[in-house]
PDB file of C-alpha atoms in Angstrom:
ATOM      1  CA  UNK A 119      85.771  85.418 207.694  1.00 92.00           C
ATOM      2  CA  UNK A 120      85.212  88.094 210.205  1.00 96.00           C
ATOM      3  CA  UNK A 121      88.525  89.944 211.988  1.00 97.00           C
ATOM      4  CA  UNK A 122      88.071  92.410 214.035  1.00 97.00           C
ATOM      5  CA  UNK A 123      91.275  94.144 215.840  1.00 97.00           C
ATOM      6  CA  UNK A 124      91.275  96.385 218.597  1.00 97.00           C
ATOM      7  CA  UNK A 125      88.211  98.545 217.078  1.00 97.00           C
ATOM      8  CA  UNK A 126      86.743 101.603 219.145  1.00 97.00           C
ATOM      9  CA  UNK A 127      84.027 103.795 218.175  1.00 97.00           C
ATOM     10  CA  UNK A 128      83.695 107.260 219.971  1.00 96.00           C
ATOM     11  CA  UNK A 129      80.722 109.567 218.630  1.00 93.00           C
ATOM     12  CA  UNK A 130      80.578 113.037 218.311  1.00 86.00           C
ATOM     13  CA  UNK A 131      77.726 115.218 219.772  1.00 76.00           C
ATOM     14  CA  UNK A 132      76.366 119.025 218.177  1.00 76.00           C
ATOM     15  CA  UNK A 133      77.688 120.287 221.501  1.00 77.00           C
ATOM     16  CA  UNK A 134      80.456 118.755 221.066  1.00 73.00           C
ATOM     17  CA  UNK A 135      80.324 116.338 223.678  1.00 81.00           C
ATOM     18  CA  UNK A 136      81.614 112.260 223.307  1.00 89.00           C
ATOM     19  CA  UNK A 137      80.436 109.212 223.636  1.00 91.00           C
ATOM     20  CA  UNK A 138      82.596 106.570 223.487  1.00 94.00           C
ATOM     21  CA  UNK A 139      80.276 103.430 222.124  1.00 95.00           C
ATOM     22  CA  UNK A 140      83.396 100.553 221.921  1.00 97.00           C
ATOM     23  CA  UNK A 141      86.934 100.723 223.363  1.00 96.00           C
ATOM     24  CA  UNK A 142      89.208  97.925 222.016  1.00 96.00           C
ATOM     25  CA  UNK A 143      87.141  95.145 220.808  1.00 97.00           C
ATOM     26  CA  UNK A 144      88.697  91.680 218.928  1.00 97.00           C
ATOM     27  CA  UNK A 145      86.796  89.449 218.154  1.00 97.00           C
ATOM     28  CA  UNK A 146      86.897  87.006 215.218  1.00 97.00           C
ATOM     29  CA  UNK A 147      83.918  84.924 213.478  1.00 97.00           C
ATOM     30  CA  UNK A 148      85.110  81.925 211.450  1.00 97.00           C
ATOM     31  CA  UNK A 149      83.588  81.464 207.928  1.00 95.00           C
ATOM     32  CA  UNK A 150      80.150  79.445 208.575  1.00 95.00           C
ATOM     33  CA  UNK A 151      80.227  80.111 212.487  1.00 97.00           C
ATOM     34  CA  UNK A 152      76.884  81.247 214.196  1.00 97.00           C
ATOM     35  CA  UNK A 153      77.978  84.084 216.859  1.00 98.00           C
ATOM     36  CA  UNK A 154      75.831  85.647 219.042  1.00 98.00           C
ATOM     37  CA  UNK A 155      76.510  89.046 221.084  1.00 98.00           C
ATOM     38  CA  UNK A 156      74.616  89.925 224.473  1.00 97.00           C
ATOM     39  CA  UNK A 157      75.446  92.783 226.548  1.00 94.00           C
ATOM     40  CA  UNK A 158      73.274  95.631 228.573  1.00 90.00           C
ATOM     41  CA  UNK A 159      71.390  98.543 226.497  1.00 88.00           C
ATOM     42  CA  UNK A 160      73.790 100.680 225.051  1.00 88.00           C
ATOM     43  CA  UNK A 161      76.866  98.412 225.313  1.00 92.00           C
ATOM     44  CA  UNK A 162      77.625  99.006 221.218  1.00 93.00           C
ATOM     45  CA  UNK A 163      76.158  95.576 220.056  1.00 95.00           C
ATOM     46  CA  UNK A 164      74.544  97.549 217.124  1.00 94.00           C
ATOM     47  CA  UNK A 165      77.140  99.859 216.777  1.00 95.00           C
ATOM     48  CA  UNK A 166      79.720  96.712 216.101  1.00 96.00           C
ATOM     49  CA  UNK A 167      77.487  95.376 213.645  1.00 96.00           C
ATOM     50  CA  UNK A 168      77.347  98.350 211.816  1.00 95.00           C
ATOM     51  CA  UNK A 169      81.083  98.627 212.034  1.00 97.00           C
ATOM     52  CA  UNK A 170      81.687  94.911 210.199  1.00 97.00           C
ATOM     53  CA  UNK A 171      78.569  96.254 207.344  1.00 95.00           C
ATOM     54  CA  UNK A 172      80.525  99.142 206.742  1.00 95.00           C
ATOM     55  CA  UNK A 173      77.992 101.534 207.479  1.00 94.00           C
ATOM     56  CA  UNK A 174      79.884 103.253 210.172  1.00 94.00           C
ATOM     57  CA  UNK A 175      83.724 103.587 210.527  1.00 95.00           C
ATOM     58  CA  UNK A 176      86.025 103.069 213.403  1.00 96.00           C
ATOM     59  CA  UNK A 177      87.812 105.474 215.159  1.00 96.00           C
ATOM     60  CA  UNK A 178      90.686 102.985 215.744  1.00 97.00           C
ATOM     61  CA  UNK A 179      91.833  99.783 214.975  1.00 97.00           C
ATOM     62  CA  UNK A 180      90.571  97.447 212.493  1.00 97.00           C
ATOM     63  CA  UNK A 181      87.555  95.703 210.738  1.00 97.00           C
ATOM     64  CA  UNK A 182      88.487  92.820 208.166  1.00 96.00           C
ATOM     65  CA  UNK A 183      86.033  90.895 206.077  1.00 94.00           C
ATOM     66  CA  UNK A 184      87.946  87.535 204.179  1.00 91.00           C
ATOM     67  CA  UNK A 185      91.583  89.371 204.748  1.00 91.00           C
ATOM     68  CA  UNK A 186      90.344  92.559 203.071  1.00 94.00           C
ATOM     69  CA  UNK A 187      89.706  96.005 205.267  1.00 96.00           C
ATOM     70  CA  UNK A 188      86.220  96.384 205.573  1.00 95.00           C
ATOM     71  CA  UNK A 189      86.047 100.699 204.277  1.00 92.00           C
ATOM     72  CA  UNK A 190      81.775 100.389 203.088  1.00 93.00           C
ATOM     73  CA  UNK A 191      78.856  98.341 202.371  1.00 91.00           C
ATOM     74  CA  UNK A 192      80.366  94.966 200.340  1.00 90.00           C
ATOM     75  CA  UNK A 193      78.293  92.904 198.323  1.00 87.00           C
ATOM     76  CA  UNK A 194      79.045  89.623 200.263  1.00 90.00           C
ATOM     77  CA  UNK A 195      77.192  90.683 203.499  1.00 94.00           C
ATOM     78  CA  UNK A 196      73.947  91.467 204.207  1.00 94.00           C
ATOM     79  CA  UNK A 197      71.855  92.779 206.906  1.00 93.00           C
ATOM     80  CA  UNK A 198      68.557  92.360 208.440  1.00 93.00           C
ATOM     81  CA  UNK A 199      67.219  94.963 211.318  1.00 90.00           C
ATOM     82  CA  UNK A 200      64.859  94.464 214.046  1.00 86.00           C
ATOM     83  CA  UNK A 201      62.512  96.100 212.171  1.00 88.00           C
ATOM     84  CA  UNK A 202      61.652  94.323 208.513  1.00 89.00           C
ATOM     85  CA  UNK A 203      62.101  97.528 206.794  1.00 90.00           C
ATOM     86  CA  UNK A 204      59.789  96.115 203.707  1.00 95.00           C
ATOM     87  CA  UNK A 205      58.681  98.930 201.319  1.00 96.00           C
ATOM     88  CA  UNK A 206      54.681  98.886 201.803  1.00 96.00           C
ATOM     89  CA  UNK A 207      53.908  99.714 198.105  1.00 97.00           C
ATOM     90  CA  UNK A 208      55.289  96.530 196.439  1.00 97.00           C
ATOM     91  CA  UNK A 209      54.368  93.075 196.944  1.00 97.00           C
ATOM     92  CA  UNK A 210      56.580  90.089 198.862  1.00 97.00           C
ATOM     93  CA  UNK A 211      58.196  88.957 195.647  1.00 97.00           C
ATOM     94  CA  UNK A 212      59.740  92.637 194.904  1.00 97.00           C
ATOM     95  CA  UNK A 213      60.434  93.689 198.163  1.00 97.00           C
ATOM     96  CA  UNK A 214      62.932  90.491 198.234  1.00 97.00           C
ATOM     97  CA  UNK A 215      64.266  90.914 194.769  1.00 97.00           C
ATOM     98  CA  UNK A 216      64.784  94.719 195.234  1.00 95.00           C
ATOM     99  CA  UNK A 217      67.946  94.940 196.896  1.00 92.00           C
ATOM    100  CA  UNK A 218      69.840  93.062 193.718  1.00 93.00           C
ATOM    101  CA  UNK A 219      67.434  95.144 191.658  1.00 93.00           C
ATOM    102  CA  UNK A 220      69.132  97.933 193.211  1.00 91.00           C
ATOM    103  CA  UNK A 221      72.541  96.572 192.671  1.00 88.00           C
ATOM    104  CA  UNK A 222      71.869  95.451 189.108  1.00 89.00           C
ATOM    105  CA  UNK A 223      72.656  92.182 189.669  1.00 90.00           C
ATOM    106  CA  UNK A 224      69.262  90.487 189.201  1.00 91.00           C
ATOM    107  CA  UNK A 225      69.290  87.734 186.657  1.00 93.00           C
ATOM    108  CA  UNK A 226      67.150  85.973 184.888  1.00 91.00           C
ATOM    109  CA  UNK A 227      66.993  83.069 187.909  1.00 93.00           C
ATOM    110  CA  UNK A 228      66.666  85.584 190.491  1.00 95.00           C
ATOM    111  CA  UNK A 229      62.812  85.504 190.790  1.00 96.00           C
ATOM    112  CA  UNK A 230      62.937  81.620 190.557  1.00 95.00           C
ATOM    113  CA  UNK A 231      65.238  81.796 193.719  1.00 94.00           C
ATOM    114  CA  UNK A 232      63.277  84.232 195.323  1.00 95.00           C
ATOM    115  CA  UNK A 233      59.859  82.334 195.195  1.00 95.00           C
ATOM    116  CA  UNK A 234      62.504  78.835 196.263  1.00 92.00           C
ATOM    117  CA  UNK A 235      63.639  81.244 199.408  1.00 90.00           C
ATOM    118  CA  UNK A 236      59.950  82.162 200.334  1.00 92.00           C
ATOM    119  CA  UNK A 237      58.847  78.479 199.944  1.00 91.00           C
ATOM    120  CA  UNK A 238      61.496  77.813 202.494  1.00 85.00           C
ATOM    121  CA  UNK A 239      60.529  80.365 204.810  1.00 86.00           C
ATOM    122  CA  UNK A 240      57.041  79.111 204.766  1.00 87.00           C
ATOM    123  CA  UNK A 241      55.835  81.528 202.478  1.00 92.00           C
ATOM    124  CA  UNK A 242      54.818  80.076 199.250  1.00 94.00           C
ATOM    125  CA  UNK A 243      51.587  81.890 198.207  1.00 95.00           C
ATOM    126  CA  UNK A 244      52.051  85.487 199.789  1.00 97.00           C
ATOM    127  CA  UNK A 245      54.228  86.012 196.428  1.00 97.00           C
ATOM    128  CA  UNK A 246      51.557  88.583 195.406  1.00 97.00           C
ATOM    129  CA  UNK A 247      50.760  90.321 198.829  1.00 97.00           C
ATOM    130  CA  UNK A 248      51.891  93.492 200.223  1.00 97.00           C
ATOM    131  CA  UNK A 249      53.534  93.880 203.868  1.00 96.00           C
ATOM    132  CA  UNK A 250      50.497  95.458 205.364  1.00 96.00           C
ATOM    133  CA  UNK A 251      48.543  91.809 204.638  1.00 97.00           C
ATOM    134  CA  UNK A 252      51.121  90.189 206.824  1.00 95.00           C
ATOM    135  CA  UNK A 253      52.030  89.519 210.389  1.00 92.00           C
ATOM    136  CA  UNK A 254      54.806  90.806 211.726  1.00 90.00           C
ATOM    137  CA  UNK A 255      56.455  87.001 212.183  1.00 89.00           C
ATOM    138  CA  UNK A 256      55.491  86.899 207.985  1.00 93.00           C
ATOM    139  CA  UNK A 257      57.101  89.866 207.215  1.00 94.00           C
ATOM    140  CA  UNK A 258      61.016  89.179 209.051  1.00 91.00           C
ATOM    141  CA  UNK A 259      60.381  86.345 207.417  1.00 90.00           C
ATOM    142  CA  UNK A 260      60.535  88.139 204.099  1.00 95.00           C
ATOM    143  CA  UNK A 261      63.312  90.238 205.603  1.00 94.00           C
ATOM    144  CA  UNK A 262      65.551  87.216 206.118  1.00 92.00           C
ATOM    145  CA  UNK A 263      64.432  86.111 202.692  1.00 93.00           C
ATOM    146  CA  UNK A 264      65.416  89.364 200.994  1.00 94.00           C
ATOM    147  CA  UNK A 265      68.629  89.073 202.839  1.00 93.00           C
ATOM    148  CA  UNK A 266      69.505  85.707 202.132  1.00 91.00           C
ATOM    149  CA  UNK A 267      68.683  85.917 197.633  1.00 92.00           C
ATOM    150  CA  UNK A 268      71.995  88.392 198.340  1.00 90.00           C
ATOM    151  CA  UNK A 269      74.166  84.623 198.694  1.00 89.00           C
ATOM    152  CA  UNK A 270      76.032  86.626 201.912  1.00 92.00           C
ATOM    153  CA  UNK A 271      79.193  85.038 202.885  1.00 93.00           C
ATOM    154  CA  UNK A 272      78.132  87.431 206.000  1.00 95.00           C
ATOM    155  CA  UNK A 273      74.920  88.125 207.600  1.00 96.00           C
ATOM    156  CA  UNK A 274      74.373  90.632 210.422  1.00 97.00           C
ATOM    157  CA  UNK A 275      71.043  90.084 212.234  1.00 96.00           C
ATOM    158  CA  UNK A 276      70.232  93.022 214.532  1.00 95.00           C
ATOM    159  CA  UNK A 277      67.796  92.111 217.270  1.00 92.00           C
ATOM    160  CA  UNK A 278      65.364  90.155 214.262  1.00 90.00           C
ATOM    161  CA  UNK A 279      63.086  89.217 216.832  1.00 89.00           C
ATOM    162  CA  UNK A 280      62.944  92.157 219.158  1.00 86.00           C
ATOM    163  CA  UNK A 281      59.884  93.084 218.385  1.00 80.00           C
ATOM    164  CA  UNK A 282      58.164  89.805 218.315  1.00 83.00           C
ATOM    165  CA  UNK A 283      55.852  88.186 220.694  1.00 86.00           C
ATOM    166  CA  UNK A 284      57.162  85.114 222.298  1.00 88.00           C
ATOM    167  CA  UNK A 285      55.349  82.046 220.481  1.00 88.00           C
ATOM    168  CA  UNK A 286      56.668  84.064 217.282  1.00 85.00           C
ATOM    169  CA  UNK A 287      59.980  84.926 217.933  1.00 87.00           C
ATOM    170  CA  UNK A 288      60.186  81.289 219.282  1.00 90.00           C
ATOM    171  CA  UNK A 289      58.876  79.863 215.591  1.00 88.00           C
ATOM    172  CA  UNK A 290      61.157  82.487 214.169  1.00 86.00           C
ATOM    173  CA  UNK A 291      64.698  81.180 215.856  1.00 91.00           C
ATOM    174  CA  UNK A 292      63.848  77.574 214.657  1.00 91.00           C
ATOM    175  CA  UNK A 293      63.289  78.842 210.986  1.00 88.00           C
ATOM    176  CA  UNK A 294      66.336  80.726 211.107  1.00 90.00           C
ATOM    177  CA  UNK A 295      68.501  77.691 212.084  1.00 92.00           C
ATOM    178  CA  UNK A 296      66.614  75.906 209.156  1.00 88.00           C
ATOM    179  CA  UNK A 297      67.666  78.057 206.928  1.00 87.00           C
ATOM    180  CA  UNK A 298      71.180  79.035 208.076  1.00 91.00           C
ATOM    181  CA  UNK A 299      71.805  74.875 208.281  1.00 91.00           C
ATOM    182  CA  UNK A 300      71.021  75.157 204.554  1.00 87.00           C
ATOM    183  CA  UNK A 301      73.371  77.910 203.655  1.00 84.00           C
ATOM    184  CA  UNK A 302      75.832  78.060 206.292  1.00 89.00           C
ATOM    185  CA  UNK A 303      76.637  81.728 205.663  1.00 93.00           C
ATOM    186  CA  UNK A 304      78.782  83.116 209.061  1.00 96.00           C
ATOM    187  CA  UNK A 305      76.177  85.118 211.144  1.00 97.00           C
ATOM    188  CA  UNK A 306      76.597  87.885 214.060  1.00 97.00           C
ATOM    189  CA  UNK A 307      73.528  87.780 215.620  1.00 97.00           C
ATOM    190  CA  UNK A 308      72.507  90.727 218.210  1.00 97.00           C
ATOM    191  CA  UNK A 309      70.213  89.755 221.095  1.00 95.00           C
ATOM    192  CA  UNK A 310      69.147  90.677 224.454  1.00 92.00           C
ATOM    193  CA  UNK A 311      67.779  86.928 225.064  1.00 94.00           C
ATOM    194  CA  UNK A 312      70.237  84.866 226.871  1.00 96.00           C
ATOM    195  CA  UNK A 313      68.268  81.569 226.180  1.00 95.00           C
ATOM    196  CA  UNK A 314      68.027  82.684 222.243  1.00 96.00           C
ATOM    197  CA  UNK A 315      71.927  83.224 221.764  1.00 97.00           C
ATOM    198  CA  UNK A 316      72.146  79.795 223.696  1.00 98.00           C
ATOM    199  CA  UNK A 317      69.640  78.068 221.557  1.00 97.00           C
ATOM    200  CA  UNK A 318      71.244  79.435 217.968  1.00 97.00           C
ATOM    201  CA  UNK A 319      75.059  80.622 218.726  1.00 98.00           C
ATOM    202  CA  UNK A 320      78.001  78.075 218.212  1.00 98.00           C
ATOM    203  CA  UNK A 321      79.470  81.182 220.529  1.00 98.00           C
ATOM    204  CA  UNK A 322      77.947  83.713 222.579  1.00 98.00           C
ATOM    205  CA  UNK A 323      80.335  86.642 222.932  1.00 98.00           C
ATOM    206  CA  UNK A 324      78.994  88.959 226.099  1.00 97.00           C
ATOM    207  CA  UNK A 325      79.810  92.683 225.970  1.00 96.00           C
ATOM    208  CA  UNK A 326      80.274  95.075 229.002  1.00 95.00           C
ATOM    209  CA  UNK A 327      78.353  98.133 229.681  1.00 93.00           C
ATOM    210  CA  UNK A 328      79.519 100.851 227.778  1.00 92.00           C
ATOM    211  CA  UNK A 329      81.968 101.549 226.487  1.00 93.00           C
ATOM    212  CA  UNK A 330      81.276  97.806 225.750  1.00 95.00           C
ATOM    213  CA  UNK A 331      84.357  95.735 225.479  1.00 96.00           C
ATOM    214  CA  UNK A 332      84.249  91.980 225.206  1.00 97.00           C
ATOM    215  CA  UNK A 333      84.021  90.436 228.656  1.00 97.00           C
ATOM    216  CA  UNK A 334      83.902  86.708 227.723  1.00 97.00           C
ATOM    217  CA  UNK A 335      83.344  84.235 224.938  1.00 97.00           C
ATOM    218  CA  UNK A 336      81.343  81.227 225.404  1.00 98.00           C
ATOM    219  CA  UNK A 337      81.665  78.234 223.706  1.00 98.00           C
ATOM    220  CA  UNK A 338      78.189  76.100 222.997  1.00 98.00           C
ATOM    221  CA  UNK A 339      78.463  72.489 223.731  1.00 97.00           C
ATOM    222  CA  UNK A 340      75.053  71.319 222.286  1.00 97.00           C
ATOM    223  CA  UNK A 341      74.685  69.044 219.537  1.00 96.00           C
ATOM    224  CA  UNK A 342      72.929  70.101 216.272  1.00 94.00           C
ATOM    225  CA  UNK A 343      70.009  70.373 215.071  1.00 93.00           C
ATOM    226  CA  UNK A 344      69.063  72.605 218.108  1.00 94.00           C
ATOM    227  CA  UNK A 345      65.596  72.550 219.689  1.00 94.00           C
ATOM    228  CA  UNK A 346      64.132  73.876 222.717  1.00 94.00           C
ATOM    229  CA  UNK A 347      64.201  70.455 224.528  1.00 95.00           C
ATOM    230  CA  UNK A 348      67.914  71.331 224.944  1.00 96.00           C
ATOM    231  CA  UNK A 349      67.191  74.455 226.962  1.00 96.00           C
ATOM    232  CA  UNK A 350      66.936  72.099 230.477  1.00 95.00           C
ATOM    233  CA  UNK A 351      70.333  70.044 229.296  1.00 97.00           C
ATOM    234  CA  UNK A 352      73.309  70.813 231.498  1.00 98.00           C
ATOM    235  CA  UNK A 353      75.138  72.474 228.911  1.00 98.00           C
ATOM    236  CA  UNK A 354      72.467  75.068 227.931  1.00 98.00           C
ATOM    237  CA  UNK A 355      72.259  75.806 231.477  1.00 97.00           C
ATOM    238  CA  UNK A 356      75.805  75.916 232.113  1.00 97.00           C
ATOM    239  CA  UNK A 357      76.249  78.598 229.207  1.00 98.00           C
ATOM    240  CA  UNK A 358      73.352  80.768 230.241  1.00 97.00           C
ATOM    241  CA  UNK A 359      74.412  80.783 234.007  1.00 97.00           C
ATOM    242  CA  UNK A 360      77.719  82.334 232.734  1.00 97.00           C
ATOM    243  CA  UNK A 361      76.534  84.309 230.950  1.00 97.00           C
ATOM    244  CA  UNK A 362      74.051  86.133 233.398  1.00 96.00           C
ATOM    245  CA  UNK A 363      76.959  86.087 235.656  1.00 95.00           C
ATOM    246  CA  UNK A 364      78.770  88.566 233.546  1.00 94.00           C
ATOM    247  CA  UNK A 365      75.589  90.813 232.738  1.00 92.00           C
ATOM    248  CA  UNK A 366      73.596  90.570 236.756  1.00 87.00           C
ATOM    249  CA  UNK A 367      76.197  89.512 238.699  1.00 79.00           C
ATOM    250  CA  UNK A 368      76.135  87.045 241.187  1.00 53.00           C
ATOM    251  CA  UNK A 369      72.447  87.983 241.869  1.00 49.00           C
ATOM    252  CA  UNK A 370      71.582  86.584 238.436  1.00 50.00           C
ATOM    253  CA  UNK A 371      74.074  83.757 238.210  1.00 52.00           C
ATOM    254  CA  UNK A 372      71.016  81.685 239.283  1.00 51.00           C
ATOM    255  CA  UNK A 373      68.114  83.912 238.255  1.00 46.00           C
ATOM    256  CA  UNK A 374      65.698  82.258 235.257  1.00 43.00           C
ATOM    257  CA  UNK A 375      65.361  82.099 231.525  1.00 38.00           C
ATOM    258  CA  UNK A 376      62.684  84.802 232.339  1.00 35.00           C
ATOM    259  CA  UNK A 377      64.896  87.479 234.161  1.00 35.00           C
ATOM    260  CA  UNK A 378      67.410  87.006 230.596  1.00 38.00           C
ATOM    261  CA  UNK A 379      64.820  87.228 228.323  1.00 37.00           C
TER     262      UNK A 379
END
């Protein structure tokens, strides 16, 4: 679904100076597959993403979305930011409608879906309220929502639970695998958690500081459904000792779900 050849990204300054973000990244994300990406601050996680949404282009190489070169923003994949990005004058309901509002492709189901989506989520009722009447697990909620009334073949999730405190961002993974399960859209998911690209990822794909180039790919042995009773399994621990090998070094191939976090 997702081909990605040799891509680097190198930014220009006002003073002229460079920063080179990605240097030869491949990578590719089969359609329905749930990949995660780790990697240090400022390793181009985000940048990538931005790369396969067409928000940003390369500098070299390739980005390929179902065999076609990926030039802008395509209909088939959507996005949701750390941030929920909601616009605080209109309610739930047309802050997840909007973006096919936008696109004039809203029908006359697309409300019905909506209000299905936000019933999903959890949020059957809050229709009629605006973000500010939320919390902040309610409204990424209604971010993933808005995202997901799109149909993407491909969604990008950038750090969706960054900014969430830990019971929340804990409910938060489980509801996304709930509702992925039910779509099976393919999914590159950026995260600084270890244990959270574990818990979700069918593969965990660890970057290196920049410019970040893919160190390793990780393959995720556990069974699905997923729950956090797996986290003390051999498997998960196998993958997220690897994984903090790459990222600490040895000093954090046996460091805690805490130190990854």
């Amino acid at each position: 679904m997702i081909r990605i050849e040799r891509v680097s990204k190198t930014f220009r300054g006002r003073d002229g100076g460079a920063v080179e973000a990605l240097r030869e990244v491949s990578l590719e994300v089969a359609a329905g597959e749930f990949v995660a990406i780790v990697g240090a601050s400022g390793c181009g996680k985000s940048t990538l993403l931005r790369l396969v949404a067409g928000l940003v282009p390369a500098s070299s190489g390739t980005v390929m979305l179902d065999g076609a070169v990926v030039r802008e923003p395509r209909a088939e994949t959507a996005m949701v930011f750390q941030a929920p990005t909601l616009l605080p004058w209109a309610d739930v309901l047309r802050n997840v409608t909007f973006p096919l509002r936008l696109m004039r492709r809203a029908d006359s189901g697309t409300e019905d879906r909506a209000r299905a989506l936000l019933a999903m989520a959890g949020l059957a009722g809050f229709e009629n309220r605006l973000p500010r009447e939320l919390s902040g697990g309610m409204q990424q909620r209604v971010s993933i929502c808005r995202a997901l009334l799109q149909e993407p073949r491909v969604l990008l999730m950038d750090e969706p639970f960054g900014a969430l405190d830990a019971l929340t961002r804990e409910e938060m993974s489980l509801e996304l695998l709930r509702l992925w399960a039910a779509r099976r859209m393919a999914v590159l998911f950026v995260t600084h958690s270890i244990p959270e690209a574990v818990l979700l990822a069918d593969r965990v794909v660890v970057m290196s500081p920049r410019p970040g180039r893919v160190v390793d790919v990780v393959e995720v042995g556990l069974p699905r459904p997923r729950s956090f009773d797996q986290e003390g399994s051999d498997e998960f621990q196998r993958c997220a000792q690897r994984i903090r090998a790459h990222i600490f070094g040895e000093r954090g191939a046996g460091g805690g779900a805490a130190r990854a976090a």
